[in-house]
Structures are given as C-alpha cells and as structure tokens.
Short mmCIF file of C-alpha atoms and ligand atoms in Angstrom, two decimals:
data_model
loop_
_atom_site.label_atom_id
_atom_site.label_comp_id
_atom_site.label_asym_id
_atom_site.label_seq_id
_atom_site.Cartn_x
_atom_site.Cartn_y
_atom_site.Cartn_z
CA UNK A 81 65.32 -68.22 -53.57
CA UNK A 82 68.50 -66.22 -53.21
CA UNK A 83 68.50 -63.74 -50.37
CA UNK A 84 65.82 -65.55 -48.40
CA UNK A 85 66.23 -65.04 -44.69
CA UNK A 86 68.56 -62.10 -45.18
CA UNK A 87 67.59 -58.56 -44.41
CA UNK A 88 66.96 -56.17 -47.22
CA UNK A 89 66.91 -52.37 -46.82
CA UNK A 90 64.91 -50.87 -43.99
CA UNK A 91 61.27 -50.00 -44.53
CA UNK A 92 60.79 -46.72 -46.32
CA UNK A 93 64.01 -46.95 -48.34
CA UNK A 94 64.59 -48.55 -51.71
CA UNK A 95 63.69 -52.18 -51.11
CA UNK A 96 65.83 -55.04 -52.33
CA UNK A 97 63.48 -57.60 -53.88
CA UNK A 98 63.32 -60.79 -51.83
CA UNK A 99 62.78 -64.33 -53.08
CA UNK A 100 59.84 -65.06 -55.34
CA UNK A 101 58.31 -68.34 -56.47
CA UNK A 102 57.16 -68.55 -60.07
CA UNK A 103 54.93 -71.56 -59.41
CA UNK A 104 53.17 -73.15 -56.46
CA UNK A 105 54.60 -72.33 -53.06
CA UNK A 106 54.03 -73.57 -49.50
CA UNK A 107 55.50 -71.90 -46.39
CA UNK A 108 55.17 -73.23 -42.83
CA UNK A 109 56.47 -72.26 -39.44
CA UNK A 110 59.21 -74.17 -37.62
CA UNK A 111 60.93 -77.48 -38.33
CA UNK A 112 57.65 -79.39 -38.30
CA UNK A 113 56.78 -77.32 -41.36
CA UNK A 114 58.86 -79.69 -43.49
CA UNK A 115 56.56 -82.74 -43.30
CA UNK A 116 53.50 -80.47 -43.37
CA UNK A 117 54.77 -78.77 -46.54
CA UNK A 118 55.43 -82.11 -48.15
CA UNK A 119 51.82 -83.19 -47.59
CA UNK A 120 50.45 -79.87 -48.83
CA UNK A 121 52.64 -80.13 -51.93
CA UNK A 122 51.38 -83.65 -52.63
CA UNK A 123 47.79 -82.39 -52.41
CA UNK A 124 48.55 -79.59 -54.89
CA UNK A 125 50.36 -81.98 -57.26
CA UNK A 126 47.36 -84.32 -57.17
CA UNK A 127 45.02 -81.55 -58.25
CA UNK A 128 43.68 -80.64 -54.81
CA UNK A 129 42.76 -77.05 -54.05
CA UNK A 130 45.07 -74.77 -52.14
CA UNK A 131 42.53 -74.87 -49.30
CA UNK A 132 42.76 -78.69 -49.23
CA UNK A 133 46.54 -78.32 -49.21
CA UNK A 134 46.73 -76.03 -46.18
CA UNK A 135 44.21 -78.14 -44.27
CA UNK A 136 45.84 -81.51 -44.97
CA UNK A 137 49.34 -80.14 -44.57
CA UNK A 138 48.87 -79.04 -40.96
CA UNK A 139 46.86 -82.19 -40.15
CA UNK A 140 50.16 -84.09 -40.34
CA UNK A 141 51.45 -82.12 -37.36
CA UNK A 142 48.13 -82.30 -35.48
CA UNK A 143 48.43 -86.10 -35.69
CA UNK A 144 51.98 -86.17 -34.38
CA UNK A 145 51.38 -86.85 -30.69
CA UNK A 146 55.06 -86.32 -29.92
CA UNK A 147 54.60 -82.64 -30.76
CA UNK A 148 54.21 -80.58 -27.58
CA UNK A 149 52.70 -77.43 -29.09
CA UNK A 150 50.25 -78.63 -31.74
CA UNK A 151 47.42 -81.15 -31.42
CA UNK A 152 46.52 -83.54 -28.65
CA UNK A 153 50.15 -84.27 -27.78
CA UNK A 154 50.48 -80.63 -26.75
CA UNK A 155 51.24 -79.37 -23.28
CA UNK A 156 48.13 -78.81 -21.15
CA UNK A 157 46.89 -75.67 -19.50
CA UNK A 158 47.64 -75.13 -15.82
CA UNK A 159 44.60 -77.25 -14.85
CA UNK A 160 45.81 -80.18 -16.91
CA UNK A 161 43.55 -79.85 -19.97
CA UNK A 162 44.83 -79.83 -23.54
CA UNK A 163 42.81 -77.21 -25.42
CA UNK A 164 43.31 -76.54 -29.12
CA UNK A 165 42.85 -73.49 -31.33
CA UNK A 166 42.82 -73.32 -35.15
CA UNK A 167 41.72 -71.27 -38.12
CA UNK A 168 41.69 -71.39 -41.91
CA UNK A 169 41.11 -68.78 -44.62
CA UNK A 170 40.85 -68.88 -48.40
CA UNK A 171 41.76 -66.59 -51.29
CA UNK A 172 38.45 -64.77 -51.09
CA UNK A 173 38.69 -64.07 -47.38
CA UNK A 174 36.22 -66.75 -46.33
CA UNK A 175 37.28 -67.91 -42.90
CA UNK A 176 36.57 -70.41 -40.14
CA UNK A 177 37.98 -70.71 -36.65
CA UNK A 178 37.66 -72.74 -33.48
CA UNK A 179 39.00 -72.15 -30.00
CA UNK A 180 39.14 -74.25 -26.85
CA UNK A 181 38.56 -77.53 -28.63
CA UNK A 182 39.14 -80.62 -26.49
CA UNK A 183 39.58 -84.26 -27.50
CA UNK A 184 39.40 -83.74 -31.26
CA UNK A 185 42.38 -84.74 -33.30
CA UNK A 186 41.92 -82.19 -36.10
CA UNK A 187 40.76 -78.74 -34.99
CA UNK A 188 41.77 -77.42 -38.43
CA UNK A 189 39.03 -79.54 -40.02
CA UNK A 190 36.51 -78.23 -37.52
CA UNK A 191 37.60 -74.69 -38.44
CA UNK A 192 37.02 -75.52 -42.10
CA UNK A 193 33.59 -76.91 -41.26
CA UNK A 194 32.73 -73.69 -39.42
CA UNK A 195 33.64 -71.83 -42.61
CA UNK A 196 31.79 -74.11 -45.00
CA UNK A 197 28.83 -75.37 -43.00
CA UNK A 198 27.80 -72.46 -40.80
CA UNK A 199 27.09 -68.78 -41.37
CA UNK A 200 29.69 -67.97 -38.69
CA UNK A 201 33.43 -67.42 -38.56
CA UNK A 202 34.34 -68.62 -35.09
CA UNK A 203 32.98 -71.17 -32.62
CA UNK A 204 34.29 -71.96 -29.17
CA UNK A 205 34.59 -75.57 -28.00
CA UNK A 206 33.05 -76.84 -31.26
CA UNK A 207 33.35 -80.31 -32.71
CA UNK A 208 30.20 -82.31 -32.88
CA UNK A 209 28.11 -79.16 -33.44
CA UNK A 210 29.52 -78.74 -36.95
CA UNK A 211 29.45 -82.44 -37.77
CA UNK A 212 33.10 -82.58 -38.69
CA UNK A 213 36.17 -83.65 -36.86
CA UNK A 214 37.13 -87.02 -35.60
CA UNK A 215 36.99 -87.57 -31.86
CA UNK A 216 40.33 -88.64 -30.54
CA UNK A 217 40.75 -92.24 -29.59
CA UNK A 218 40.60 -92.91 -25.88
CA UNK A 219 44.36 -93.15 -25.87
CA UNK A 220 44.92 -89.85 -27.62
CA UNK A 221 42.43 -87.98 -25.49
CA UNK A 222 44.47 -88.55 -22.36
CA UNK A 223 47.52 -86.50 -21.64
CA UNK A 224 50.46 -88.75 -22.33
CA UNK A 225 52.52 -89.78 -19.27
CA UNK A 226 55.57 -87.70 -20.20
CA UNK A 227 53.47 -84.56 -20.65
CA UNK A 228 51.62 -85.22 -17.41
CA UNK A 229 54.90 -85.68 -15.54
CA UNK A 230 56.24 -82.38 -16.91
CA UNK A 231 53.00 -80.62 -15.96
CA UNK A 232 53.13 -82.07 -12.41
CA UNK A 233 56.69 -80.84 -12.13
CA UNK A 234 55.66 -77.40 -13.35
CA UNK A 235 52.87 -77.28 -10.76
CA UNK A 236 55.49 -77.30 -7.99
CA UNK A 237 56.49 -73.74 -8.84
CA UNK A 238 53.70 -72.73 -11.24
CA UNK A 239 56.13 -70.29 -12.72
CA UNK A 240 54.56 -69.10 -15.94
CA UNK A 241 57.29 -67.84 -18.22
CA UNK A 242 56.57 -68.37 -21.87
CA UNK A 243 59.76 -69.25 -23.74
CA UNK A 244 58.40 -69.77 -27.18
CA UNK A 245 61.57 -70.75 -28.98
CA UNK A 246 63.37 -73.14 -26.78
CA UNK A 247 62.02 -76.45 -28.00
CA UNK A 248 61.64 -75.14 -31.50
CA UNK A 249 58.26 -76.66 -32.22
CA UNK A 250 55.55 -74.11 -31.68
CA UNK A 251 52.30 -73.42 -33.55
CA UNK A 252 52.13 -74.51 -37.13
CA UNK A 253 51.04 -71.72 -39.44
CA UNK A 254 50.97 -72.41 -43.17
CA UNK A 255 50.42 -70.10 -46.14
CA UNK A 256 50.34 -71.40 -49.70
CA UNK A 257 49.79 -70.41 -53.31
CA UNK A 258 48.71 -72.71 -56.15
CA UNK A 259 49.78 -72.59 -59.80
CA UNK A 260 47.00 -70.12 -60.61
CA UNK A 261 48.00 -67.71 -57.84
CA UNK A 262 45.21 -68.66 -55.42
CA UNK A 263 46.18 -68.21 -51.78
CA UNK A 264 45.07 -69.91 -48.56
CA UNK A 265 46.34 -70.27 -45.02
CA UNK A 266 45.88 -72.35 -41.88
CA UNK A 267 47.03 -72.18 -38.29
CA UNK A 268 46.70 -74.74 -35.48
CA UNK A 269 48.08 -74.98 -31.96
CA UNK A 270 47.69 -76.23 -28.43
CA UNK A 271 48.73 -72.74 -27.37
CA UNK A 272 51.20 -71.73 -24.72
CA UNK A 273 52.10 -74.44 -22.24
CA UNK A 274 50.41 -74.08 -18.82
CA UNK A 275 48.21 -71.19 -19.93
CA UNK A 276 45.31 -70.12 -17.73
CA UNK A 277 42.33 -72.42 -18.38
CA UNK A 278 40.23 -70.81 -21.10
CA UNK A 279 43.04 -68.72 -22.55
CA UNK A 280 42.87 -68.30 -26.32
CA UNK A 281 45.90 -67.08 -28.23
CA UNK A 282 46.33 -65.49 -31.64
CA UNK A 283 46.23 -68.71 -33.65
CA UNK A 284 42.43 -68.97 -34.17
CA UNK A 285 41.97 -65.21 -34.58
CA UNK A 286 41.65 -64.04 -38.15
CA UNK A 287 43.89 -61.00 -38.57
CA UNK A 288 46.15 -62.02 -35.68
CA UNK A 289 47.45 -65.60 -36.22
CA UNK A 290 46.43 -65.68 -39.88
CA UNK A 291 45.21 -63.36 -42.58
CA UNK A 292 44.60 -64.04 -46.27
CA UNK A 293 43.44 -61.60 -48.91
CA UNK A 294 43.88 -62.86 -52.46
CA UNK A 295 44.39 -59.32 -53.75
CA UNK A 296 47.32 -58.59 -51.45
CA UNK A 297 48.81 -61.70 -49.87
CA UNK A 298 48.76 -64.10 -46.94
CA UNK A 299 50.53 -64.09 -43.58
CA UNK A 300 50.62 -66.18 -40.43
CA UNK A 301 52.20 -65.88 -37.02
CA UNK A 302 53.76 -67.96 -34.28
CA UNK A 303 55.03 -67.11 -30.82
CA UNK A 304 53.50 -65.32 -27.87
CA UNK A 305 49.94 -64.85 -29.02
CA UNK A 306 49.13 -61.91 -26.78
CA UNK A 307 51.81 -59.83 -28.55
CA UNK A 308 50.39 -60.78 -31.94
CA UNK A 309 46.77 -60.08 -31.03
CA UNK A 310 47.57 -56.61 -29.66
CA UNK A 311 49.01 -55.57 -33.01
CA UNK A 312 46.66 -57.55 -35.30
CA UNK A 313 49.94 -58.96 -36.58
CA UNK A 314 49.07 -61.00 -39.68
CA UNK A 315 46.63 -58.36 -40.92
CA UNK A 316 49.34 -55.76 -40.49
CA UNK A 317 51.75 -57.81 -42.61
CA UNK A 318 49.23 -58.25 -45.42
CA UNK A 319 48.27 -54.57 -45.43
CA UNK A 320 51.94 -53.55 -45.60
CA UNK A 321 52.44 -55.87 -48.58
CA UNK A 322 49.37 -54.33 -50.20
CA UNK A 323 51.17 -51.00 -49.95
CA UNK A 324 54.11 -52.49 -51.84
CA UNK A 325 56.47 -53.74 -49.15
CA UNK A 326 58.55 -56.83 -49.72
CA UNK A 327 57.19 -59.71 -47.58
CA UNK A 328 60.24 -59.83 -45.31
CA UNK A 329 60.08 -56.08 -44.77
CA UNK A 330 56.37 -56.29 -43.96
CA UNK A 331 57.07 -59.06 -41.41
CA UNK A 332 59.92 -57.02 -39.98
CA UNK A 333 57.74 -53.93 -39.58
CA UNK A 334 55.07 -56.00 -37.79
CA UNK A 335 57.79 -57.28 -35.42
CA UNK A 336 59.07 -53.74 -34.87
CA UNK A 337 55.58 -52.55 -33.93
CA UNK A 338 55.52 -55.23 -31.24
CA UNK A 339 58.96 -54.12 -30.10
CA UNK A 340 57.93 -50.48 -29.84
CA UNK A 341 54.91 -51.32 -27.68
CA UNK A 342 56.57 -53.61 -25.12
CA UNK A 343 59.48 -53.11 -22.76
CA UNK A 344 61.10 -56.45 -22.09
CA UNK A 345 60.77 -58.97 -24.88
CA UNK A 346 64.05 -60.74 -24.24
CA UNK A 347 62.40 -64.07 -23.38
CA UNK A 348 59.67 -63.96 -25.97
CA UNK A 349 59.50 -64.98 -29.58
CA UNK A 350 57.18 -63.93 -32.37
CA UNK A 351 57.63 -64.90 -36.00
CA UNK A 352 55.72 -64.01 -39.15
CA UNK A 353 55.64 -65.68 -42.56
CA UNK A 354 54.22 -64.02 -45.66
CA UNK A 355 53.47 -64.57 -49.34
CA UNK A 356 52.63 -61.55 -51.48
CA UNK A 357 50.06 -61.95 -54.26
CA UNK A 358 52.84 -61.94 -56.87
CA UNK A 359 54.58 -64.97 -55.29
CA UNK A 360 57.25 -63.03 -53.37
CA UNK A 361 57.71 -64.44 -49.87
CA UNK A 362 59.61 -63.84 -46.65
CA UNK A 363 59.74 -64.18 -42.87
CA UNK A 364 61.02 -62.34 -39.82
CA UNK A 365 61.33 -63.12 -36.11
CA UNK A 366 61.67 -61.12 -32.93
CA UNK A 367 64.55 -63.33 -31.76
CA UNK A 368 67.06 -65.58 -33.37
CA UNK A 369 65.90 -69.16 -33.87
CA UNK A 370 62.69 -68.80 -35.86
CA UNK A 371 62.85 -71.43 -38.58
CA UNK A 372 60.46 -71.84 -41.48
CA UNK A 373 60.02 -74.39 -44.24
CA UNK A 374 59.71 -73.39 -47.89
CA UNK A 375 58.39 -75.84 -50.51
CA UNK A 376 58.70 -74.92 -54.18
CA UNK A 377 59.26 -77.00 -57.32
CA UNK A 378 62.96 -76.80 -56.39
CA UNK A 379 62.49 -78.70 -53.12
CA UNK A 380 61.58 -78.42 -49.45
CA UNK A 381 64.04 -76.39 -47.38
CA UNK A 382 64.27 -75.24 -43.80
CA UNK A 383 65.48 -71.64 -43.46
CA UNK A 384 66.40 -69.38 -40.55
CA UNK A 385 64.39 -66.19 -40.53
CA UNK A 386 66.16 -62.88 -40.10
CA UNK A 387 65.44 -61.31 -36.72
CA UNK A 388 65.77 -58.13 -34.77
N1 LIG B 190 50.85 -68.43 -30.97
C1 LIG B 190 50.56 -69.51 -30.09
C2 LIG B 190 49.71 -69.02 -28.97
O1 LIG B 190 49.98 -67.96 -28.44
C3 LIG B 190 51.74 -70.20 -29.52
C4 LIG B 190 52.95 -70.38 -30.36
O2 LIG B 190 52.96 -70.15 -31.55
O3 LIG B 190 53.98 -70.76 -29.81
O4 LIG B 190 48.81 -69.72 -28.56
#
C-alpha cells in the first residue's frame, strides 16, 4: 500500500501508480469506516457476496446511535426530524436507493430491497412498501436528548453553515472488491445537520454519492452533497478511471472540477474514494482532514487522504 494518500503526478502527465490490492479490498469513508470494514471483511471471509459485505458493513454504523451523521442517531433537519438517505449498487450496475426514510434503523437494507424486489431504482420515504427494513424501536425513533438539545440551541440562530469535517464522522460510503474482482458499493447518511425539511443530498443518488461499474471501477463520496450532485461526482471518478487514470488522480480531478465551479469552498469538505477494476485504489479530499479506512489481507488501516 506504499504511496497511499500521497499525491502522484498531475492528471495528464505520466502517472505514478498508486496502491493496489491483489486480493479482496474494502474502503470506507471516515474513522467509522474501520468497524464497518471489519464487518464487511468478516462477511467476505465467511463466503458472503461483496454485495452482502457492503450492506452489512455500513449497517454497523447505522446501528451506532452515537453517530451524528449516519442512522437514527444523526442530527435532525431544521424541523427536528431525522431523515435518512442510502443507496447500494453491484458489479453489474444494478442499483437501489431510498431517500427521506424516517424511523427505520437500516435504510441501506431498504435500498437493497428496492433493487431486488421492485422494478425501480429509487423510492422516497420507503420502508414498509418494500417489505424490508426493521422499524426502529420506540427509543431509537426519538431524537436522543443530546441531539435535541443541540438542535434547540441551533434554532436560536438558525445559522446554516455546513462544516462537513469538523466532527470527523460524516456519511459512510463503502466500496469493495471480492477475491474474484467483483465490485459493489453502499452509501448511507442522515445528511447535513439542520438541512431544510425534505432536502436530499448526494448519498442516495446513483452517480453522485456512489457509482459502480464492474468494467471500470467503483467510487463513493462524502461531504457537501450539493457540490457532489452538481458534478455527478462518483460517476466522474469511475469514468476517469475507465480512461486509465489512477484512482487517486481520478478523485483529485473530480475535486478540482468542484473547485473550478465554486468560488468559496473554504468551509466545505468533499471526499472521494475509488477502486479501479484492477484493484488499484485511492482517495482525495477538498480539504485536509478526510480520513478513510482500508481493509486488505494485511490489516485494517485509517489513512489521511491527500487534498487540494
Ligand atoms: N454527503 C452527505 C449529504 O450531503 C453528507 C456528508 O457526507 O457529510 O447529505
């Protein structure tokens, strides 16, 4: 994994090859990626599919009610509702997504059910309609007192200034490859804290928060979703890898496109993770502080992405 997290040559020049896994590989965003990776790895080791791995891996973080940006422990919107977004995609491009889910513990499983049990790709507010997904317990469906207190405090000024990095536990996006080279990805979030009621970010949008194409690679995103949607970020990363870019360079170019289109990004974070179809992988963030977890046969490590 030498060189991971360090910048290679700029796009368009001779590229320095980045790290490459020669066996199964799981990448996840942020520090909470470590326990998620561990679960996904266990699923792969026990003969589960790569799709099972990316679903069950992120479920660990959805069930962590101390997490303020994923699952039912997440910060609410400005009206006090916790609304969840998620999506999943497999090697063949089959995809499922849900947005604006309330009171279900595992939106990622609802997204998978949309993919496997309906002829559609995306449902809004789904849960019972696809017959999958466990309703939260009464306890979990209420905003926890600490989160409510922070929201009440925020209401005093209602100053909406997304600072995606500060608490270092944003959306979990996961991309993985099994021993046969099959890819899959998942993404799940409670979205930006204190968002406008009904706001949907990039995380459930195929091509924005996640994109998987077994022929080319897989990528996922975290950070300010509006920036990612406007540039179809994860799709951009995969298409750049298809053209031969190293994963880190592809992530960097997607970040640079965001930079070129927006004036003041000083308080915003966006990060991309990518695996190319040959097992090469990389990451890049708009700002310093984007961490990602890498699980290979050599272990589970948290790395700092390059940025700029
Ligand atoms: N991308 C997520 C969203 O915009 C938030 C995040 O990753 O921090 O909803």
